[in-house]
Amino acid sequence: MTSASFKPEAGPARRTVMAAAGAAGLAAALTACGSGDGSSDTADTGSTPGTTGPTQGSASPEAGEAAGGTALARTSDIPEGGGKIFKDRGVVVTQPTAGTYKAFSAKCTHQGCAVSRISDGVIVCPCHNSHFSVADGSVKQGPATQPLATEKITVSGDEIKLT
């Protein structure tokens, strides 16, 4: 009786196949969480009372930015009772009441999706429809249970800067 010797076929290693499958799954998950067209919505209707003051939060400046911060917008760009999403900076700037400007992270606290619009005094996440207040970032409708993180801005004249 003869026995044939076992010769493995040439092909990708198990580790390579597993890494590729993991990368494909991650790409699919990120695509689902990052839906949106890249534009900023500025819809506004309702006005929510909030605290006054030109700064909010604790974000630190990025390397290479001037000491005064990075210019985001003019005050006239931010509608009263609404706001504007700056997707490229990951921040939302709102004006809950006349002359009061607030800034929050554009990342939903539920599963990290980017918020996509501001309507009726709330910041809306498209993934699971969480709503956050334009006045303080608090949750108005779940499934999110934590408020949006505050970001620090300064208002000088008619210029809003992320600091």
PDB file of C-alpha atoms in Angstrom:
ATOM      1  CA  MET A   1       0.000   0.000   0.000  1.00  0.00           C
ATOM      2  CA  THR A   2       1.330   3.405  -0.913  1.00  0.00           C
ATOM      3  CA  SER A   3       0.469   6.639   0.680  1.00  0.00           C
ATOM      4  CA  ALA A   4       0.337   9.959  -1.070  1.00  0.00           C
ATOM      5  CA  SER A   5       2.174  12.787   0.547  1.00  0.00           C
ATOM      6  CA  PHE A   6       0.156  15.855   1.494  1.00  0.00           C
ATOM      7  CA  LYS A   7       1.185  19.017  -0.325  1.00  0.00           C
ATOM      8  CA  PRO A   8      -0.671  22.192   0.549  1.00  0.00           C
ATOM      9  CA  GLU A   9      -1.904  24.232  -2.383  1.00  0.00           C
ATOM     10  CA  ALA A  10      -0.491  27.705  -2.887  1.00  0.00           C
ATOM     11  CA  GLY A  11      -2.957  30.393  -1.779  1.00  0.00           C
ATOM     12  CA  PRO A  12      -3.458  33.099   0.755  1.00  0.00           C
ATOM     13  CA  ALA A  13      -2.660  32.282   4.356  1.00  0.00           C
ATOM     14  CA  ARG A  14      -5.506  32.002   6.837  1.00  0.00           C
ATOM     15  CA  ARG A  15      -4.269  35.150   8.585  1.00  0.00           C
ATOM     16  CA  THR A  16      -4.465  37.124   5.308  1.00  0.00           C
ATOM     17  CA  VAL A  17      -8.012  35.941   4.633  1.00  0.00           C
ATOM     18  CA  MET A  18      -9.137  36.836   8.158  1.00  0.00           C
ATOM     19  CA  ALA A  19      -7.558  40.311   7.967  1.00  0.00           C
ATOM     20  CA  ALA A  20      -9.248  40.985   4.615  1.00  0.00           C
ATOM     21  CA  ALA A  21     -12.632  39.891   5.972  1.00  0.00           C
ATOM     22  CA  GLY A  22     -12.200  42.137   9.018  1.00  0.00           C
ATOM     23  CA  ALA A  23     -11.245  45.099   6.842  1.00  0.00           C
ATOM     24  CA  ALA A  24     -14.285  44.556   4.619  1.00  0.00           C
ATOM     25  CA  GLY A  25     -16.572  44.447   7.662  1.00  0.00           C
ATOM     26  CA  LEU A  26     -15.036  47.620   9.091  1.00  0.00           C
ATOM     27  CA  ALA A  27     -15.437  49.407   5.769  1.00  0.00           C
ATOM     28  CA  ALA A  28     -19.110  48.420   5.621  1.00  0.00           C
ATOM     29  CA  ALA A  29     -19.717  49.623   9.187  1.00  0.00           C
ATOM     30  CA  LEU A  30     -18.004  52.945   8.583  1.00  0.00           C
ATOM     31  CA  THR A  31     -19.952  53.481   5.388  1.00  0.00           C
ATOM     32  CA  ALA A  32     -23.223  52.947   7.267  1.00  0.00           C
ATOM     33  CA  CYS A  33     -22.226  55.361  10.046  1.00  0.00           C
ATOM     34  CA  GLY A  34     -20.871  58.048   7.762  1.00  0.00           C
ATOM     35  CA  SER A  35     -23.842  58.563   5.503  1.00  0.00           C
ATOM     36  CA  GLY A  36     -24.409  62.068   4.255  1.00  0.00           C
ATOM     37  CA  ASP A  37     -23.630  64.174   1.240  1.00  0.00           C
ATOM     38  CA  GLY A  38     -20.913  66.305   2.801  1.00  0.00           C
ATOM     39  CA  SER A  39     -22.986  69.470   2.751  1.00  0.00           C
ATOM     40  CA  SER A  40     -23.924  71.548   5.740  1.00  0.00           C
ATOM     41  CA  ASP A  41     -27.572  72.121   6.506  1.00  0.00           C
ATOM     42  CA  THR A  42     -28.630  75.406   8.022  1.00  0.00           C
ATOM     43  CA  ALA A  43     -32.355  74.912   8.441  1.00  0.00           C
ATOM     44  CA  ASP A  44     -33.807  76.714  11.407  1.00  0.00           C
ATOM     45  CA  THR A  45     -37.249  77.274  12.783  1.00  0.00           C
ATOM     46  CA  GLY A  46     -37.634  77.020  16.531  1.00  0.00           C
ATOM     47  CA  SER A  47     -35.629  78.961  19.073  1.00  0.00           C
ATOM     48  CA  THR A  48     -34.461  77.258  22.232  1.00  0.00           C
ATOM     49  CA  PRO A  49     -33.405  79.433  25.176  1.00  0.00           C
ATOM     50  CA  GLY A  50     -29.841  78.908  26.365  1.00  0.00           C
ATOM     51  CA  THR A  51     -27.080  80.481  28.359  1.00  0.00           C
ATOM     52  CA  THR A  52     -25.232  83.436  26.968  1.00  0.00           C
ATOM     53  CA  GLY A  53     -21.541  83.748  26.267  1.00  0.00           C
ATOM     54  CA  PRO A  54     -19.199  83.597  23.336  1.00  0.00           C
ATOM     55  CA  THR A  55     -17.322  80.414  24.246  1.00  0.00           C
ATOM     56  CA  GLN A  56     -18.158  76.817  25.006  1.00  0.00           C
ATOM     57  CA  GLY A  57     -16.305  73.577  25.587  1.00  0.00           C
ATOM     58  CA  SER A  58     -12.713  72.476  25.831  1.00  0.00           C
ATOM     59  CA  ALA A  59     -11.304  71.550  22.435  1.00  0.00           C
ATOM     60  CA  SER A  60      -7.631  72.412  22.087  1.00  0.00           C
ATOM     61  CA  PRO A  61      -6.058  73.996  19.002  1.00  0.00           C
ATOM     62  CA  GLU A  62      -4.486  71.702  16.449  1.00  0.00           C
ATOM     63  CA  ALA A  63      -0.795  71.943  15.594  1.00  0.00           C
ATOM     64  CA  GLY A  64      -0.058  74.730  13.171  1.00  0.00           C
ATOM     65  CA  GLU A  65      -3.096  76.844  14.033  1.00  0.00           C
ATOM     66  CA  ALA A  66      -2.714  80.445  15.072  1.00  0.00           C
ATOM     67  CA  ALA A  67      -3.090  81.220  18.763  1.00  0.00           C
ATOM     68  CA  GLY A  68      -6.471  82.821  18.074  1.00  0.00           C
ATOM     69  CA  GLY A  69      -7.908  79.655  16.537  1.00  0.00           C
ATOM     70  CA  THR A  70      -9.210  78.690  13.120  1.00  0.00           C
ATOM     71  CA  ALA A  71     -11.871  80.841  11.492  1.00  0.00           C
ATOM     72  CA  LEU A  72     -15.040  78.828  10.913  1.00  0.00           C
ATOM     73  CA  ALA A  73     -17.696  81.319   9.869  1.00  0.00           C
ATOM     74  CA  ARG A  74     -19.152  84.765  10.135  1.00  0.00           C
ATOM     75  CA  THR A  75     -21.858  85.302  12.729  1.00  0.00           C
ATOM     76  CA  SER A  76     -24.279  86.070   9.881  1.00  0.00           C
ATOM     77  CA  ASP A  77     -23.748  82.495   8.580  1.00  0.00           C
ATOM     78  CA  ILE A  78     -25.337  80.984  11.705  1.00  0.00           C
ATOM     79  CA  PRO A  79     -29.148  81.329  11.793  1.00  0.00           C
ATOM     80  CA  GLU A  80     -30.849  82.222  15.070  1.00  0.00           C
ATOM     81  CA  GLY A  81     -32.540  79.129  16.544  1.00  0.00           C
ATOM     82  CA  GLY A  82     -30.502  76.914  14.209  1.00  0.00           C
ATOM     83  CA  GLY A  83     -26.914  76.388  13.225  1.00  0.00           C
ATOM     84  CA  LYS A  84     -24.442  75.110  10.687  1.00  0.00           C
ATOM     85  CA  ILE A  85     -22.497  71.845  10.469  1.00  0.00           C
ATOM     86  CA  PHE A  86     -18.810  72.055   9.543  1.00  0.00           C
ATOM     87  CA  LYS A  87     -18.261  68.454   8.493  1.00  0.00           C
ATOM     88  CA  ASP A  88     -14.597  68.931   7.579  1.00  0.00           C
ATOM     89  CA  ARG A  89     -13.873  70.216  11.121  1.00  0.00           C
ATOM     90  CA  GLY A  90     -16.261  67.801  12.884  1.00  0.00           C
ATOM     91  CA  VAL A  91     -18.089  70.624  14.630  1.00  0.00           C
ATOM     92  CA  VAL A  92     -21.572  72.142  14.778  1.00  0.00           C
ATOM     93  CA  VAL A  93     -21.991  75.852  15.562  1.00  0.00           C
ATOM     94  CA  THR A  94     -25.410  77.034  16.732  1.00  0.00           C
ATOM     95  CA  GLN A  95     -27.076  80.309  17.710  1.00  0.00           C
ATOM     96  CA  PRO A  96     -29.839  79.280  20.141  1.00  0.00           C
ATOM     97  CA  THR A  97     -30.728  82.919  20.907  1.00  0.00           C
ATOM     98  CA  ALA A  98     -29.711  86.163  19.240  1.00  0.00           C
ATOM     99  CA  GLY A  99     -25.994  86.794  19.733  1.00  0.00           C
ATOM    100  CA  THR A 100     -25.312  83.552  21.646  1.00  0.00           C
ATOM    101  CA  TYR A 101     -23.123  81.043  19.830  1.00  0.00           C
ATOM    102  CA  LYS A 102     -22.431  77.457  20.925  1.00  0.00           C
ATOM    103  CA  ALA A 103     -20.283  74.696  19.436  1.00  0.00           C
ATOM    104  CA  PHE A 104     -20.567  70.923  19.721  1.00  0.00           C
ATOM    105  CA  SER A 105     -18.933  67.845  18.276  1.00  0.00           C
ATOM    106  CA  ALA A 106     -20.623  66.690  15.070  1.00  0.00           C
ATOM    107  CA  LYS A 107     -20.206  63.076  16.237  1.00  0.00           C
ATOM    108  CA  CYS A 108     -23.361  61.455  17.621  1.00  0.00           C
ATOM    109  CA  THR A 109     -22.867  59.947  21.067  1.00  0.00           C
ATOM    110  CA  HIS A 110     -24.972  56.888  20.196  1.00  0.00           C
ATOM    111  CA  GLN A 111     -22.759  55.135  17.647  1.00  0.00           C
ATOM    112  CA  GLY A 112     -20.463  57.846  16.344  1.00  0.00           C
ATOM    113  CA  CYS A 113     -22.309  58.782  13.163  1.00  0.00           C
ATOM    114  CA  ALA A 114     -21.867  62.310  11.843  1.00  0.00           C
ATOM    115  CA  VAL A 115     -24.894  64.518  12.460  1.00  0.00           C
ATOM    116  CA  SER A 116     -26.422  65.683   9.190  1.00  0.00           C
ATOM    117  CA  ARG A 117     -28.896  68.502   9.689  1.00  0.00           C
ATOM    118  CA  ILE A 118     -30.339  71.100  12.018  1.00  0.00           C
ATOM    119  CA  SER A 119     -34.100  71.546  12.058  1.00  0.00           C
ATOM    120  CA  ASP A 120     -36.693  72.893  14.493  1.00  0.00           C
ATOM    121  CA  GLY A 121     -34.085  73.757  17.133  1.00  0.00           C
ATOM    122  CA  VAL A 122     -32.450  70.317  17.148  1.00  0.00           C
ATOM    123  CA  ILE A 123     -29.319  68.752  15.674  1.00  0.00           C
ATOM    124  CA  VAL A 124     -30.281  65.480  13.956  1.00  0.00           C
ATOM    125  CA  CYS A 125     -28.261  62.280  13.515  1.00  0.00           C
ATOM    126  CA  PRO A 126     -29.323  60.390  10.372  1.00  0.00           C
ATOM    127  CA  CYS A 127     -28.315  56.914  11.547  1.00  0.00           C
ATOM    128  CA  HIS A 128     -30.875  56.314  14.289  1.00  0.00           C
ATOM    129  CA  ASN A 129     -32.664  59.694  14.455  1.00  0.00           C
ATOM    130  CA  SER A 130     -31.211  60.965  17.724  1.00  0.00           C
ATOM    131  CA  HIS A 131     -31.981  64.668  18.320  1.00  0.00           C
ATOM    132  CA  PHE A 132     -29.811  67.102  20.306  1.00  0.00           C
ATOM    133  CA  SER A 133     -30.621  70.621  21.548  1.00  0.00           C
ATOM    134  CA  VAL A 134     -29.001  73.543  19.682  1.00  0.00           C
ATOM    135  CA  ALA A 135     -28.808  75.351  23.062  1.00  0.00           C
ATOM    136  CA  ASP A 136     -26.717  72.886  25.056  1.00  0.00           C
ATOM    137  CA  GLY A 137     -26.229  69.674  23.039  1.00  0.00           C
ATOM    138  CA  SER A 138     -28.483  67.693  25.389  1.00  0.00           C
ATOM    139  CA  VAL A 139     -30.440  64.698  24.120  1.00  0.00           C
ATOM    140  CA  LYS A 140     -33.986  65.606  23.056  1.00  0.00           C
ATOM    141  CA  GLN A 141     -34.766  62.223  21.460  1.00  0.00           C
ATOM    142  CA  GLY A 142     -32.852  58.920  21.679  1.00  0.00           C
ATOM    143  CA  PRO A 143     -31.513  56.358  21.228  1.00  0.00           C
ATOM    144  CA  ALA A 144     -28.504  58.512  22.242  1.00  0.00           C
ATOM    145  CA  THR A 145     -28.294  58.931  26.022  1.00  0.00           C
ATOM    146  CA  GLN A 146     -25.318  61.319  26.290  1.00  0.00           C
ATOM    147  CA  PRO A 147     -25.186  64.953  25.094  1.00  0.00           C
ATOM    148  CA  LEU A 148     -22.952  66.095  22.257  1.00  0.00           C
ATOM    149  CA  ALA A 149     -19.485  67.069  23.466  1.00  0.00           C
ATOM    150  CA  THR A 150     -18.925  70.821  23.626  1.00  0.00           C
ATOM    151  CA  GLU A 151     -16.237  72.486  21.530  1.00  0.00           C
ATOM    152  CA  LYS A 152     -14.557  75.781  22.352  1.00  0.00           C
ATOM    153  CA  ILE A 153     -15.163  78.749  20.083  1.00  0.00           C
ATOM    154  CA  THR A 154     -14.517  82.466  20.311  1.00  0.00           C
ATOM    155  CA  VAL A 155     -16.536  85.234  18.727  1.00  0.00           C
ATOM    156  CA  SER A 156     -14.659  88.389  17.827  1.00  0.00           C
ATOM    157  CA  GLY A 157     -16.614  90.998  15.922  1.00  0.00           C
ATOM    158  CA  ASP A 158     -18.448  89.014  13.258  1.00  0.00           C
ATOM    159  CA  GLU A 159     -15.930  86.138  13.134  1.00  0.00           C
ATOM    160  CA  ILE A 160     -16.382  82.757  14.843  1.00  0.00           C
ATOM    161  CA  LYS A 161     -13.179  80.795  15.508  1.00  0.00           C
ATOM    162  CA  LEU A 162     -12.636  77.251  16.717  1.00  0.00           C
ATOM    163  CA  THR A 163     -10.023  77.437  19.486  1.00  0.00           C
TER     164      THR A 163
END
